[in-house]
CSV table of C-alpha atoms in Angstrom, one decimal:
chain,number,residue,atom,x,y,z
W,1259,UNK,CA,-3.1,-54.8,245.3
W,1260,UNK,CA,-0.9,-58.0,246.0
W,1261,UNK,CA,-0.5,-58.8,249.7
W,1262,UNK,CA,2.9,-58.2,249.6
W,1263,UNK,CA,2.2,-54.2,248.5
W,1264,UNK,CA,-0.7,-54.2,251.1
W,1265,UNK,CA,1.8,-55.3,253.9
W,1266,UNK,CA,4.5,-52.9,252.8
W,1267,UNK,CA,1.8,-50.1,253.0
W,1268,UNK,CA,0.7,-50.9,256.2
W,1269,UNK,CA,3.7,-50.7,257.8
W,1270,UNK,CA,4.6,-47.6,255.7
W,1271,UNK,CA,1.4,-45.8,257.4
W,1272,UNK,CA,3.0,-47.4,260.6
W,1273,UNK,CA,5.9,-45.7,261.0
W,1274,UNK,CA,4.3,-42.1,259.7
W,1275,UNK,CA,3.6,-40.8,263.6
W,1276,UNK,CA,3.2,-37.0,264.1
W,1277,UNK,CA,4.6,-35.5,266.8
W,1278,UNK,CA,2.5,-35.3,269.4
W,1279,UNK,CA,2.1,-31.8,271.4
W,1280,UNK,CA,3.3,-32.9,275.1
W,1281,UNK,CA,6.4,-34.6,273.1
W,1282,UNK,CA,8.8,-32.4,275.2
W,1283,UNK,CA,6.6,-32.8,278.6
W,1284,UNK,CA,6.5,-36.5,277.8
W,1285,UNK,CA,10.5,-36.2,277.7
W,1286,UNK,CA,11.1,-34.0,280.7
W,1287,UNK,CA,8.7,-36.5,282.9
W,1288,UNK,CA,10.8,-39.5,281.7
W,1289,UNK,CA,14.4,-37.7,282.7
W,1290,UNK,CA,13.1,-36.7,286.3
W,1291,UNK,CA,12.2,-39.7,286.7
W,1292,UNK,CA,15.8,-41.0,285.4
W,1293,UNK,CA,17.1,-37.8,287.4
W,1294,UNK,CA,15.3,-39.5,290.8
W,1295,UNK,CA,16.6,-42.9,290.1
W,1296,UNK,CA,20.5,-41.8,289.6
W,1297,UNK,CA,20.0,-39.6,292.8
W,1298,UNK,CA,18.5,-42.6,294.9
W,1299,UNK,CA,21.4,-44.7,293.5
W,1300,UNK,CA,23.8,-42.4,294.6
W,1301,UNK,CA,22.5,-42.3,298.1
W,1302,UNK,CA,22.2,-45.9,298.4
W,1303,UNK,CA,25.9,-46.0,297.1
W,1304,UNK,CA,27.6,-43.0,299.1
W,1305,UNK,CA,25.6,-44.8,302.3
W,1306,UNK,CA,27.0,-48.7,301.6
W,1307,UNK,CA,30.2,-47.2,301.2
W,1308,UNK,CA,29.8,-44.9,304.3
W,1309,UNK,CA,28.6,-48.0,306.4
W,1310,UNK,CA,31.6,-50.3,305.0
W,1311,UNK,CA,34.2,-47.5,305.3
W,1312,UNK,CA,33.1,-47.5,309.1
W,1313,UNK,CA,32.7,-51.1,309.8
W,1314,UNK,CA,36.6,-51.7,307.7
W,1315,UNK,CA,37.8,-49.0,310.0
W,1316,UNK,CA,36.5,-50.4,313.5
W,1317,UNK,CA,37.5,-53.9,312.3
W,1318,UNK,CA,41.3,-52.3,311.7
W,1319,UNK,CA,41.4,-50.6,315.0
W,1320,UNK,CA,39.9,-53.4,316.5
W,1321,UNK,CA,41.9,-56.1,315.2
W,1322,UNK,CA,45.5,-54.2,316.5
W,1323,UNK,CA,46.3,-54.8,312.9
W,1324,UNK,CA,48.7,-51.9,312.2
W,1325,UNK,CA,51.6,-53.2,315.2
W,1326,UNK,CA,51.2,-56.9,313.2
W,1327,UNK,CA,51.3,-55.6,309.4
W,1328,UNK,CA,55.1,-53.8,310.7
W,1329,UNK,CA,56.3,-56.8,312.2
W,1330,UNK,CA,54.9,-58.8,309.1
W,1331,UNK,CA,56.9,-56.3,306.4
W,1332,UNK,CA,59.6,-56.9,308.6
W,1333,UNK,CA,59.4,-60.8,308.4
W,1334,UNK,CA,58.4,-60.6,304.7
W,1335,UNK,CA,61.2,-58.3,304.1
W,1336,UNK,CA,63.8,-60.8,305.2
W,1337,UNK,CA,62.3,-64.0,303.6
W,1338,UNK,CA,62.5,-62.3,300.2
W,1339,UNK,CA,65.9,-60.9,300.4
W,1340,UNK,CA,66.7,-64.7,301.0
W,1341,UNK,CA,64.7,-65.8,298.6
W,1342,UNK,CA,66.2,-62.9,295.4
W,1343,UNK,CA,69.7,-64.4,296.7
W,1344,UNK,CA,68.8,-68.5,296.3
W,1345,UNK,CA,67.1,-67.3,292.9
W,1346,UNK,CA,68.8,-64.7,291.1
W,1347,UNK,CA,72.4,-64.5,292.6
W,1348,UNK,CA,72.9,-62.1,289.7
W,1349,UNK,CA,71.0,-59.5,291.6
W,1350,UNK,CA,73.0,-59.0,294.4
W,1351,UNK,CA,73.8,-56.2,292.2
W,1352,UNK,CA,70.7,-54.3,293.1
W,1353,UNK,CA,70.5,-55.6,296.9
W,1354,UNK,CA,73.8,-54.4,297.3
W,1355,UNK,CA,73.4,-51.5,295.3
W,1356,UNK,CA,72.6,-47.5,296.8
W,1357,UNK,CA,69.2,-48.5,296.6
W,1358,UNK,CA,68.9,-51.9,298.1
W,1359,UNK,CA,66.2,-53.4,299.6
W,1360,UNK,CA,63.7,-50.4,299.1
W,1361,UNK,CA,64.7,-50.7,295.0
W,1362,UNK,CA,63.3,-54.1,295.5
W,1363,UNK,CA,59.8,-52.8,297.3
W,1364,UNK,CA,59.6,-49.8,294.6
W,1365,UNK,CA,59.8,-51.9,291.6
W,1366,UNK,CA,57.7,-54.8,293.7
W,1367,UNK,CA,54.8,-51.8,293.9
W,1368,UNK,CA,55.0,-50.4,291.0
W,1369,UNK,CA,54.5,-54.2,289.5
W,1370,UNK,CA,51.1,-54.5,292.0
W,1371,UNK,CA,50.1,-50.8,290.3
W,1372,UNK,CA,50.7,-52.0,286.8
W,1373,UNK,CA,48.7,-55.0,287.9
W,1374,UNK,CA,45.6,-53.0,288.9
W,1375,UNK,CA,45.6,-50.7,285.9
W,1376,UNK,CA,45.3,-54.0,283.5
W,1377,UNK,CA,42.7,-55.5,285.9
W,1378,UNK,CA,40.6,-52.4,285.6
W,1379,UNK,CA,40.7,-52.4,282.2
W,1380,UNK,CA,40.0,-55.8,281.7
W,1381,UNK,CA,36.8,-55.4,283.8
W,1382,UNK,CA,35.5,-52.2,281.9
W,1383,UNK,CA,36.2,-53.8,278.7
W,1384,UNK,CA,34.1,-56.9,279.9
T,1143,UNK,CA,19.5,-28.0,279.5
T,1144,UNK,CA,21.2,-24.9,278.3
T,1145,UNK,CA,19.6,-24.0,274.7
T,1146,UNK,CA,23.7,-24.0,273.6
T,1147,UNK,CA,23.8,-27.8,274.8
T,1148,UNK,CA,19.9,-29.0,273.6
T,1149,UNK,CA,20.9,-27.2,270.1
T,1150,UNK,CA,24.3,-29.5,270.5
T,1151,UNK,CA,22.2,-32.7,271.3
T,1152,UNK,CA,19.5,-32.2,268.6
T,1153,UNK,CA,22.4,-32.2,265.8
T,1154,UNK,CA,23.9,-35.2,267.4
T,1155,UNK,CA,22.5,-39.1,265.2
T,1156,UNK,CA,20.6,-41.2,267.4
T,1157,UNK,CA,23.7,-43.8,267.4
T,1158,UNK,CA,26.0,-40.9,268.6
T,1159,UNK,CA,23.3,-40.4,271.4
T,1160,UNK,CA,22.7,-44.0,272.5
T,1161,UNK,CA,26.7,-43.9,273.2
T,1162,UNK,CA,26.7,-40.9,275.5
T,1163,UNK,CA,23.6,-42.1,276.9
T,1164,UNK,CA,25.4,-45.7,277.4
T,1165,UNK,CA,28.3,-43.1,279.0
T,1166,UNK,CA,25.3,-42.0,281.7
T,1167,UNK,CA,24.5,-39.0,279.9
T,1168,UNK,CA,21.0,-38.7,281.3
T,1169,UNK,CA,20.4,-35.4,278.9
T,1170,UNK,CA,21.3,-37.4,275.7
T,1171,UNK,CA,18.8,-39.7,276.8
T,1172,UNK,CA,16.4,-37.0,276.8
T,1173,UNK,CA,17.4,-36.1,273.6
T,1174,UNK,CA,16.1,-39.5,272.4
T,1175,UNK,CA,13.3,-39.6,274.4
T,1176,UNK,CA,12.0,-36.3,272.8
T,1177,UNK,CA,12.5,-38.1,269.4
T,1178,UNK,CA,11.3,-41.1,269.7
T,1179,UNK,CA,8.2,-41.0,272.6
T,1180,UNK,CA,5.5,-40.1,269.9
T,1181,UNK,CA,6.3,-43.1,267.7
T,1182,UNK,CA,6.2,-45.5,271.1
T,1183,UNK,CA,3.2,-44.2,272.5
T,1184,UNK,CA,1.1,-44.2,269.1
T,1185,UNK,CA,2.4,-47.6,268.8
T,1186,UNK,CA,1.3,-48.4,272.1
T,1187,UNK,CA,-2.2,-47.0,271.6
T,1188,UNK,CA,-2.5,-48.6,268.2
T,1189,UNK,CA,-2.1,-52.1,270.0
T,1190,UNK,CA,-5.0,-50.8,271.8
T,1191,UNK,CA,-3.7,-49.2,275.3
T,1192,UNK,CA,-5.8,-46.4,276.5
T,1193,UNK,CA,-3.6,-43.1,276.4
T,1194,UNK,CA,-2.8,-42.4,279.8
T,1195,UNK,CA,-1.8,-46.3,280.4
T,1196,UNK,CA,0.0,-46.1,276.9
T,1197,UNK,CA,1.9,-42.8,278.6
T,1198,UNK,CA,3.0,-45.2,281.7
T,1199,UNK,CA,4.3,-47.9,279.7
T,1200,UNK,CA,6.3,-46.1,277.5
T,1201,UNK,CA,7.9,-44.0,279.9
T,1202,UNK,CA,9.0,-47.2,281.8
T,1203,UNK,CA,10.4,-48.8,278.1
T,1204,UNK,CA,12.5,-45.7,277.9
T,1205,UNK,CA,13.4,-46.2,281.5
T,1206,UNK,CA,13.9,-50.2,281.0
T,1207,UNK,CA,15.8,-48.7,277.7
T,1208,UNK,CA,18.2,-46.6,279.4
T,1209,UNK,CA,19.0,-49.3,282.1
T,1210,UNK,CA,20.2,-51.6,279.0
T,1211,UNK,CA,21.2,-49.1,276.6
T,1212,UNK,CA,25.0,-51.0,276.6
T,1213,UNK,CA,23.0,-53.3,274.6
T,1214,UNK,CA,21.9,-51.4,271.8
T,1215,UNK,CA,24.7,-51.5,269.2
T,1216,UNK,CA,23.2,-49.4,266.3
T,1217,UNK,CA,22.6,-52.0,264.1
T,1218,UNK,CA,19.4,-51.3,264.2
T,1219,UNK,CA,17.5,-47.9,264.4
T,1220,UNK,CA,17.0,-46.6,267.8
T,1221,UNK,CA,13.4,-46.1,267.4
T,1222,UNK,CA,12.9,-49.8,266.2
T,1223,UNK,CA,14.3,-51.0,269.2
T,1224,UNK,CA,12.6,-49.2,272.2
T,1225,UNK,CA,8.9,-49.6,270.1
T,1226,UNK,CA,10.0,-54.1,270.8
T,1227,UNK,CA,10.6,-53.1,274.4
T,1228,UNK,CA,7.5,-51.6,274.6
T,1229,UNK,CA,5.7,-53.3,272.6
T,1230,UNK,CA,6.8,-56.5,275.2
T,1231,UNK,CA,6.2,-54.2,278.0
T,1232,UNK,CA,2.3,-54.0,276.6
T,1233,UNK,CA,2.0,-57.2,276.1
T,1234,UNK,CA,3.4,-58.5,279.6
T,1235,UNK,CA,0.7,-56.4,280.7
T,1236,UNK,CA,-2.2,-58.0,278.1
T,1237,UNK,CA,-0.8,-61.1,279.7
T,1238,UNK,CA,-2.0,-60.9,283.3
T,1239,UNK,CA,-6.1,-59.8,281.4
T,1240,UNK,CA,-6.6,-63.1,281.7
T,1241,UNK,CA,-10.3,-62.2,279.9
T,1242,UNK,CA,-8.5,-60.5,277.4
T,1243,UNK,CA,-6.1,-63.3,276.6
T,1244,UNK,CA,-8.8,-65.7,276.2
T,1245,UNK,CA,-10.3,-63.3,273.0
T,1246,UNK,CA,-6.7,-63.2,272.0
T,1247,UNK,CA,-7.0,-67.0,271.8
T,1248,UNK,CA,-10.3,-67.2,270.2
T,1249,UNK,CA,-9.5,-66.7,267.1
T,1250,UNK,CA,-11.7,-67.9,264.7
T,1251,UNK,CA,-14.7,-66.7,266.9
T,1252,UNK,CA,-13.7,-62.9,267.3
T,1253,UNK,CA,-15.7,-60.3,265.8
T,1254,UNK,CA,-14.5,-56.5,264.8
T,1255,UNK,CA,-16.1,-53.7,265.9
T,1256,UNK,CA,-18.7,-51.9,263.9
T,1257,UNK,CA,-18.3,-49.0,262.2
T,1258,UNK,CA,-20.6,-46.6,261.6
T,1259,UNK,CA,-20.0,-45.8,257.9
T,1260,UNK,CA,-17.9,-49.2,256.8
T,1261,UNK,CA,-17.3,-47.5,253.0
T,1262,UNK,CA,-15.6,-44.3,254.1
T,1263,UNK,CA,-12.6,-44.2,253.7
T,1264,UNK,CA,-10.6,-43.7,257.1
T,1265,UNK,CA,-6.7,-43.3,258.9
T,1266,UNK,CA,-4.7,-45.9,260.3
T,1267,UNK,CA,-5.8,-45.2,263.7
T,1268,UNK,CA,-9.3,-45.0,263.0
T,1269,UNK,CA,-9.4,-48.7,260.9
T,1270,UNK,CA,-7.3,-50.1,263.8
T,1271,UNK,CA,-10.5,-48.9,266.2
T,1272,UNK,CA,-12.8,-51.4,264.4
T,1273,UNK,CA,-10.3,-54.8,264.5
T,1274,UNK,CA,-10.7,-57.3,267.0
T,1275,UNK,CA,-8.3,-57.4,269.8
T,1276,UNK,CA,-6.4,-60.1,268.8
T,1277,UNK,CA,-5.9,-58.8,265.0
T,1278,UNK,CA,-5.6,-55.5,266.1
T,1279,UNK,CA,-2.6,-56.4,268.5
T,1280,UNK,CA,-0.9,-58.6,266.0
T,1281,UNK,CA,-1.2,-56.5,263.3
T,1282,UNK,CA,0.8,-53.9,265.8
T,1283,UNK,CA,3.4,-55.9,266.6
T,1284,UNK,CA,4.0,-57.3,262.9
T,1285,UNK,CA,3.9,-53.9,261.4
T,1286,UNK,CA,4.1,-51.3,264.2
T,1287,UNK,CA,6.8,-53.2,266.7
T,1288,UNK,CA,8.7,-54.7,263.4
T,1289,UNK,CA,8.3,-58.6,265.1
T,1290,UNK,CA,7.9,-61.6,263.1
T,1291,UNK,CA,4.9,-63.7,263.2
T,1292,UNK,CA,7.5,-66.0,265.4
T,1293,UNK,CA,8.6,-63.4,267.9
T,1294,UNK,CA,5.1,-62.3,268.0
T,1295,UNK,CA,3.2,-66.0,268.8
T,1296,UNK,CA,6.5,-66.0,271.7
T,1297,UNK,CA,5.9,-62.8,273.0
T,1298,UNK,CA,1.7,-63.5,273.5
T,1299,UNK,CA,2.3,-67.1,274.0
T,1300,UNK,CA,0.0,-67.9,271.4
T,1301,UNK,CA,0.5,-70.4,268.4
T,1302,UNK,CA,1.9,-69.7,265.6
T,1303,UNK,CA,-1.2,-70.1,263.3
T,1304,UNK,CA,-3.3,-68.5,266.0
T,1305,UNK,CA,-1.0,-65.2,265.5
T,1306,UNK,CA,-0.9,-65.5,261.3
T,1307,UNK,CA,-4.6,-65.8,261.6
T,1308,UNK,CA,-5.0,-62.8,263.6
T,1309,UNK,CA,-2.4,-60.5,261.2
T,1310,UNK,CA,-3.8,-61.7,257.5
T,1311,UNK,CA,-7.7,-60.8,258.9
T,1312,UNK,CA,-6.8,-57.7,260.5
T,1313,UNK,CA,-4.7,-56.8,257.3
T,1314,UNK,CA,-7.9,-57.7,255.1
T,1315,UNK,CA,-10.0,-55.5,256.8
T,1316,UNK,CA,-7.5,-53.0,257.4
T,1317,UNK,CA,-7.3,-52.9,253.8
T,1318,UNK,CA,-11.2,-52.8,253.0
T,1319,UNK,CA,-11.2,-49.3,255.5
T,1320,UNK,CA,-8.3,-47.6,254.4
T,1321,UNK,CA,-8.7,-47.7,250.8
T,1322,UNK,CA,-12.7,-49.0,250.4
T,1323,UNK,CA,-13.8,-48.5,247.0
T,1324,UNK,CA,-11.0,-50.0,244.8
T,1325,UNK,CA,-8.4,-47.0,245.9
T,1326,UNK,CA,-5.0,-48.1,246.7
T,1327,UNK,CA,-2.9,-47.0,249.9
T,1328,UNK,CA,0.1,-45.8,248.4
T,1329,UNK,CA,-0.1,-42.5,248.5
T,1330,UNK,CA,-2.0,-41.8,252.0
T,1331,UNK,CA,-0.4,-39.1,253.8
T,1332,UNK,CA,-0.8,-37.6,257.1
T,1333,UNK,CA,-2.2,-40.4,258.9
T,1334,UNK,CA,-2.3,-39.8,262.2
């Protein structure tokens, strides 16, 4: 028989496995032990985000950081109604409009949602 | 499982699996597992692992498998694939016998095992019982695991020639026990 035909058998008899009797018990023992991993993952997970969650929290109360983010929003409120009027003096349309100042914000969050969606996507797709 | 939802998974092709396993669908793993574990672990006791230690190392390729199973793209068959991971798996283990590795090296000076009636005519399993460790290993990898001498000689660290020597002996004498008095092996079934 030519080497080549002896090689080709050989890894014919190869790949002819019976299945072996504990095939299922073999499979159950390998998800429980996937089962124990993604539980153990979860804990470690739901605790880090616990512990952070905490820690953000204290740091927020701590840091008296609600009374400066208000007078910040304030502030940032004013510079960019100054700056949309040096920039765009076509939209003192929508400054002066029903809306105002909180069309401005709306469309400004929508922008920061629109933002996140694409950023998400680009990191699952990645 | 529900018997509805195994019955759904068991019509389901390996590729279709692999992307609901890649989804964390722990149960379509199974589902693959079930399939697939006989082939690893004969492979795994072919390359000469005793059964219970052939048992551990396959069920942590299947784990290692489902940790990377993003990177299984179905060009290949499923099966193909974990058999290299564990077939690496085994041989990371072979690795730290550092006795072992030395026979492995040996090539020229290794001896098969002897059998106690070398002209009948015998399985796969059985004629892989009387190679040497080195051919026996080689030949498993080449032909069981689908590597290439190449990826073989990387994978044990050995040189190339080293790893051709060890597959084209073991294959002679495979030959010689499978088929000893002029038979062919085409044709062999039920080799377990």
């Amino acid at each position: 028989m030519a080497e080549m035909e002896v090689e080709r058998a050989i890894e014919r008899l190869f790949a002819r496995t019976p299945e072996m009797a504990d095939a299922d018990a073999f499979a159950e023992r390998v998800q429980r032990r996937l089962d124990r991993g993604w539980a153990a993952r979860r804990v470690l997970i739901g605790s880090a985000g616990m512990v952070g969650g905490v820690i953000g929290a204290s740091q927020l109360i701590m840091s008296n950081l609600f009374s400066r983010a208000e007078a910040a929003s304030s502030e940032s409120a004013r510079v960019l109604t100054s700056g949309v009027r040096q920039l765009a003096p076509q939209a003192e349309w929508l400054l002066n409009g029903p809306a105002g100042i909180e069309a401005v914000w709306l469309v400004a969050g929508l922008a920061v949602v629109a933002m996140g969606l694409v950023l998400t996507r680009i990191i699952e797709e990645i | 499982m529900s018997r509805t939802e195994r019955h759904r998974l068991s019509s389901l092709h390996d590729v279709e699996l692999a992307g609901l396993a890649a989804s964390g669908d722990r149960q379509a793993f199974g589902e693959l597992v079930r399939r697939h574990g006989s082939a690893v672990r004969s492979l795994l006791r072919r390359m000469g692992v005793s059964a219970a230690e052939a048992d551990d190392l396959a069920q942590d390729a299947f784990i290692a498998a489902f940790e990377s199973i993003a990177e299984f793209r179905g060009e290949g068959a499923f099966g193909g694939w974990v058999k290299k991971i564990a077939a690496r798996a085994c041989i990371r283990r072979v690795q730290k016998d550092r006795q072992l590795r030395a026979r492995l090296e040996a090539a020229e000076l290794q001896e098969p095992a002897v059998l106690a009636d070398p002209g009948r005519r015998m399985d796969l399993d059985e004629a892989l019982k009387g190679l040497a460790e080195g051919e026996r290993l080689c030949v498993s990898l080449c032909y069981g695991a689908g590597l290439s001498h190449a990826e073989a000689a990387e994978a044990l660290n050995l040189p190339l020639g080293t790893v051709k020597s060890h597959v084209k002996r073991g294959l002679d004498r495979l030959k010689a026990r499978l088929a000893p008095e002029g038979d062919t092996l085409e044709g062999r079934r039920g080799n377990g």
